[in-house]
Short mmCIF file of C-alpha atoms in Angstrom, two decimals:
data_model
loop_
_atom_site.label_atom_id
_atom_site.label_comp_id
_atom_site.label_asym_id
_atom_site.label_seq_id
_atom_site.Cartn_x
_atom_site.Cartn_y
_atom_site.Cartn_z
CA MET A 1 -7.46 13.93 -3.58
CA LYS A 2 -3.84 13.72 -2.49
CA LEU A 3 -1.43 10.87 -3.27
CA VAL A 4 1.85 10.74 -1.35
CA VAL A 5 4.74 8.61 -2.61
CA VAL A 6 7.55 7.58 -0.23
CA SER A 7 10.71 6.36 -1.97
CA ALA A 8 13.65 4.99 0.01
CA GLY A 9 16.08 4.68 -2.90
CA LEU A 10 19.61 5.81 -2.09
CA SER A 11 21.09 6.47 -5.53
CA SER A 12 20.10 8.97 -8.19
CA PRO A 13 18.66 7.74 -10.43
CA SER A 14 17.40 4.63 -8.62
CA SER A 15 15.27 1.66 -9.57
CA THR A 16 13.26 2.26 -6.40
CA ARG A 17 12.27 5.75 -7.57
CA LEU A 18 11.58 4.41 -11.07
CA LEU A 19 9.18 1.83 -9.66
CA ALA A 20 7.55 4.49 -7.50
CA ASP A 21 7.04 6.72 -10.54
CA ARG A 22 5.50 3.91 -12.59
CA LEU A 23 3.12 3.01 -9.78
CA THR A 24 2.16 6.67 -9.47
CA ALA A 25 1.42 6.89 -13.19
CA ALA A 26 -0.74 3.74 -13.04
CA THR A 27 -2.70 5.19 -10.13
CA THR A 28 -3.26 8.64 -11.61
CA GLU A 29 -4.56 7.05 -14.82
CA ARG A 30 -7.70 6.22 -12.85
CA VAL A 31 -7.99 8.94 -10.21
CA ASP A 32 -7.34 12.68 -10.34
CA ALA A 33 -4.92 13.31 -7.49
CA GLU A 34 -2.28 15.81 -6.45
CA VAL A 35 1.00 13.91 -6.13
CA GLU A 36 3.76 14.61 -3.61
CA VAL A 37 6.97 12.53 -3.69
CA ILE A 38 9.08 12.18 -0.54
CA GLU A 39 12.68 11.07 -1.15
CA LEU A 40 13.89 9.65 2.16
CA ARG A 41 17.58 9.95 1.24
CA ASP A 42 17.10 13.74 1.41
CA LEU A 43 15.71 13.40 4.96
CA ALA A 44 18.23 10.93 6.42
CA THR A 45 19.91 13.51 8.68
CA GLU A 46 16.58 14.91 9.90
CA ILE A 47 15.29 11.42 10.71
CA ALA A 48 18.41 10.70 12.80
CA GLN A 49 18.03 14.05 14.58
CA HIS A 50 14.43 13.23 15.42
CA PHE A 51 15.49 9.97 17.07
CA VAL A 52 18.05 11.81 19.21
CA THR A 53 16.09 14.95 20.10
CA GLY A 54 12.48 13.74 19.94
CA PHE A 55 11.54 16.69 17.72
CA PRO A 56 11.32 16.59 13.90
CA PRO A 57 13.15 19.30 11.95
CA ALA A 58 10.97 21.39 9.65
CA ARG A 59 11.47 19.36 6.45
CA LEU A 60 10.79 16.06 8.21
CA ALA A 61 7.74 17.49 9.96
CA ALA A 62 6.34 18.61 6.60
CA ALA A 63 6.89 15.12 5.17
CA LEU A 64 5.19 13.44 8.14
CA ASP A 65 2.25 15.84 7.86
CA ALA A 66 1.94 15.10 4.14
CA VAL A 67 1.73 11.36 4.78
CA ALA A 68 -0.88 11.86 7.50
CA ALA A 69 -3.01 14.07 5.22
CA ALA A 70 -2.81 11.81 2.16
CA ASP A 71 -5.82 10.01 0.71
CA GLY A 72 -3.51 7.24 -0.49
CA LEU A 73 0.11 6.22 -0.02
CA ILE A 74 2.67 4.44 -2.20
CA ALA A 75 5.66 3.16 -0.20
CA VAL A 76 8.68 1.72 -2.02
CA THR A 77 11.94 0.44 -0.54
CA PRO A 78 15.06 -1.31 -1.78
CA VAL A 79 15.77 -4.69 -0.18
CA PHE A 80 18.60 -4.70 2.35
CA ALA A 81 19.50 -7.95 4.18
CA ALA A 82 16.25 -9.62 3.04
CA SER A 83 14.00 -6.84 4.38
CA TYR A 84 13.17 -3.14 4.01
CA SER A 85 16.01 -0.65 4.36
CA GLY A 86 16.87 0.89 7.72
CA LEU A 87 16.10 4.36 6.36
CA PHE A 88 12.64 3.24 5.25
CA LYS A 89 11.87 1.66 8.64
CA SER A 90 13.24 4.68 10.52
CA PHE A 91 10.85 7.04 8.70
CA PHE A 92 7.83 4.96 9.62
CA ASP A 93 9.16 4.56 13.17
CA VAL A 94 8.86 8.32 13.74
CA ILE A 95 5.45 8.75 12.15
CA ASP A 96 2.46 9.24 14.47
CA LYS A 97 0.95 5.89 15.46
CA ASP A 98 -2.49 6.90 14.16
CA ALA A 99 -1.38 8.63 10.94
CA LEU A 100 -2.02 5.65 8.67
CA THR A 101 -5.17 4.25 10.28
CA GLY A 102 -7.55 3.17 7.52
CA LYS A 103 -5.39 4.72 4.80
CA PRO A 104 -4.96 2.71 1.56
CA VAL A 105 -1.29 1.84 1.09
CA LEU A 106 0.37 0.27 -1.94
CA VAL A 107 3.63 -1.41 -0.93
CA ALA A 108 6.46 -2.20 -3.31
CA ALA A 109 10.15 -3.13 -3.27
CA THR A 110 13.14 -3.50 -5.55
CA GLY A 111 16.03 -5.93 -5.35
CA GLY A 112 18.83 -7.51 -7.31
CA THR A 113 17.37 -11.01 -7.36
CA ALA A 114 13.98 -12.70 -7.48
CA ARG A 115 14.88 -14.56 -4.27
CA HIS A 116 13.66 -11.52 -2.30
CA SER A 117 10.26 -11.39 -3.99
CA LEU A 118 8.39 -12.28 -0.78
CA VAL A 119 9.76 -9.26 1.09
CA THR A 120 6.50 -7.44 0.43
CA GLU A 121 4.62 -10.18 2.31
CA HIS A 122 6.93 -11.06 5.20
CA ALA A 123 8.19 -7.53 5.94
CA LEU A 124 6.22 -4.69 4.33
CA ARG A 125 2.67 -5.98 4.73
CA PRO A 126 3.06 -6.77 8.48
CA LEU A 127 4.64 -3.34 9.10
CA PHE A 128 1.73 -1.41 7.61
CA THR A 129 -0.87 -3.75 9.07
CA TYR A 130 0.63 -3.00 12.49
CA LEU A 131 0.17 0.71 11.71
CA ARG A 132 -3.52 -0.09 10.95
CA ALA A 133 -3.25 0.90 7.30
CA LEU A 134 -5.38 -0.73 4.61
CA VAL A 135 -2.66 -2.60 2.70
CA LEU A 136 -3.77 -3.30 -0.87
CA PRO A 137 -4.03 -6.90 -2.08
CA THR A 138 -1.46 -6.46 -4.86
CA ALA A 139 2.11 -5.68 -3.80
CA VAL A 140 4.83 -5.19 -6.41
CA TYR A 141 8.37 -6.50 -6.29
CA ALA A 142 10.82 -5.74 -9.09
CA ALA A 143 14.07 -7.67 -9.43
CA SER A 144 16.78 -6.54 -11.82
CA GLU A 145 15.65 -9.00 -14.50
CA ASP A 146 12.01 -7.88 -14.28
CA TRP A 147 12.52 -4.48 -15.89
CA GLY A 148 11.12 -4.45 -19.41
CA GLU A 149 9.10 -7.63 -18.83
CA ASP A 150 5.35 -7.71 -19.42
CA GLY A 151 4.76 -9.35 -16.05
CA LEU A 152 6.07 -6.35 -14.12
CA ALA A 153 4.04 -3.92 -16.22
CA THR A 154 0.89 -5.97 -15.57
CA ARG A 155 1.47 -6.01 -11.80
CA ILE A 156 2.14 -2.27 -11.76
CA GLU A 157 -1.05 -1.54 -13.65
CA ARG A 158 -3.14 -3.81 -11.43
CA ALA A 159 -1.70 -2.35 -8.21
CA GLY A 160 -2.15 1.25 -9.39
CA HIS A 161 -5.75 0.65 -10.35
CA GLU A 162 -6.43 -0.98 -6.97
CA LEU A 163 -5.09 2.07 -5.16
CA ALA A 164 -7.17 4.40 -7.31
CA ARG A 165 -10.30 2.35 -6.55
CA TYR A 166 -9.69 2.44 -2.80
CA MET A 167 -8.91 6.16 -2.84
CA ALA A 168 -12.12 7.07 -4.69
CA PRO A 169 -14.27 4.00 -5.51
CA ALA A 170 -17.26 5.93 -6.82
CA ARG A 171 -15.13 8.09 -9.14
CA THR A 172 -13.09 5.31 -10.72
CA ALA A 173 -16.01 3.02 -11.60
CA GLY A 174 -17.98 3.45 -14.80
CA PRO A 175 -21.59 4.70 -14.72
CA ASP A 176 -23.02 1.17 -15.03
CA VAL A 177 -20.64 -0.50 -12.55
CA ASP A 178 -21.90 -1.58 -9.13
CA THR A 179 -19.41 -0.18 -6.60
CA THR A 180 -20.81 -2.06 -3.60
CA ALA A 181 -17.88 -4.48 -3.51
CA ALA A 182 -15.41 -1.60 -3.59
CA ILE A 183 -16.90 0.20 -0.59
CA ALA A 184 -18.25 -2.65 1.53
CA PRO A 185 -17.13 -2.57 5.18
CA ARG A 186 -13.71 -4.19 5.43
CA SER A 187 -11.28 -5.21 8.11
CA LEU A 188 -7.79 -3.70 8.22
CA THR A 189 -6.52 -6.67 6.20
CA GLY A 190 -9.05 -5.97 3.45
CA ALA A 191 -11.56 -8.72 4.22
CA ILE A 192 -15.27 -7.84 4.00
CA THR A 193 -16.57 -7.84 7.57
CA SER A 194 -20.31 -7.42 7.01
CA VAL A 195 -22.90 -7.86 4.29
CA ASP A 196 -25.94 -5.73 3.60
CA PRO A 197 -28.87 -8.01 4.60
CA ASP A 198 -31.02 -6.43 1.88
CA SER A 199 -28.55 -7.27 -0.88
CA ALA A 200 -29.01 -10.26 -3.16
CA PHE A 201 -25.93 -11.85 -1.64
CA GLY A 202 -27.22 -11.33 1.88
CA THR A 203 -30.68 -12.81 1.23
CA ASN A 204 -29.22 -15.95 -0.37
CA LEU A 205 -26.69 -16.61 2.37
CA VAL A 206 -27.14 -20.15 3.75
CA PRO A 207 -25.79 -20.82 7.26
CA PHE A 208 -22.95 -23.32 7.40
CA GLU A 209 -24.85 -25.58 9.81
CA GLN A 210 -27.69 -25.86 7.30
CA ARG A 211 -25.29 -26.75 4.48
CA LEU A 212 -23.62 -29.37 6.69
CA ALA A 213 -26.96 -30.92 7.64
CA ALA A 214 -27.89 -31.16 3.96
CA LEU A 215 -24.67 -33.03 3.21
CA ARG A 216 -25.32 -35.50 6.02
CA ALA A 217 -28.82 -36.19 4.70
CA GLU A 218 -27.52 -37.18 1.27
#
C-alpha cells in the first residue's frame, strides 16, 4: 500500500505540514502503508515551467507519478482569499485528468480563523469530485485556535481511520466485523449505488410506492 501526502504549506515549519503529518499518523495507525510526502513549495518553479512549456521537469514528473500510483491521498492546503492556495490548485491543474479516478482522498485545510472552516466543502470537495476522486466524508479544517483542542484531535483520528478503511477495508476491520458496508458499490460522492439482493437489507427493502399506499390506507 502507498499513501501520498500533498502539503501546500509555504513556511517551514508550517501548520499545514503539521496537520498533514497528524493525518498521516492517524491513517497509518490502521493500515500498513509506505508514505511519501510532497512539499509543493519545493516544486513551485517546476509547476510554473510546466504551465509555460507543457512538459514537467523531472522532480515534478516524479511527484505526479507518485500521486497517480498512490492507493490513498491526503491533500492539505492553507486558505488564501477564502479558498485553496494558487500553488495547490496549480499542482492539481497539471495532473493527468484520470490520475485520481476512484482514488480515496482525504482533504484538509488550515487557516487563521474559524470563518474559513467551510473551505473544505465549497472549494476542496468540488475540486476533487471534478477529478473523479472518492472524497472521504470527513474533511478536516484547523484554525489557529484549534491546535491543542480535543475537537481537532477527534476529527483527525476519524478522518485518518476513514482513509485507512477505504484504502484497505478488509485489512482494517477486525475478524468479526462485517466489511460489506465498507466495500459496497459507491458513487464518486461516496453514496451506495446498489445493494446485494441476497443481503438481509436487500430482502427487506420495501418500495416507496408500497409504503405510501400503506400510509394512505391508515
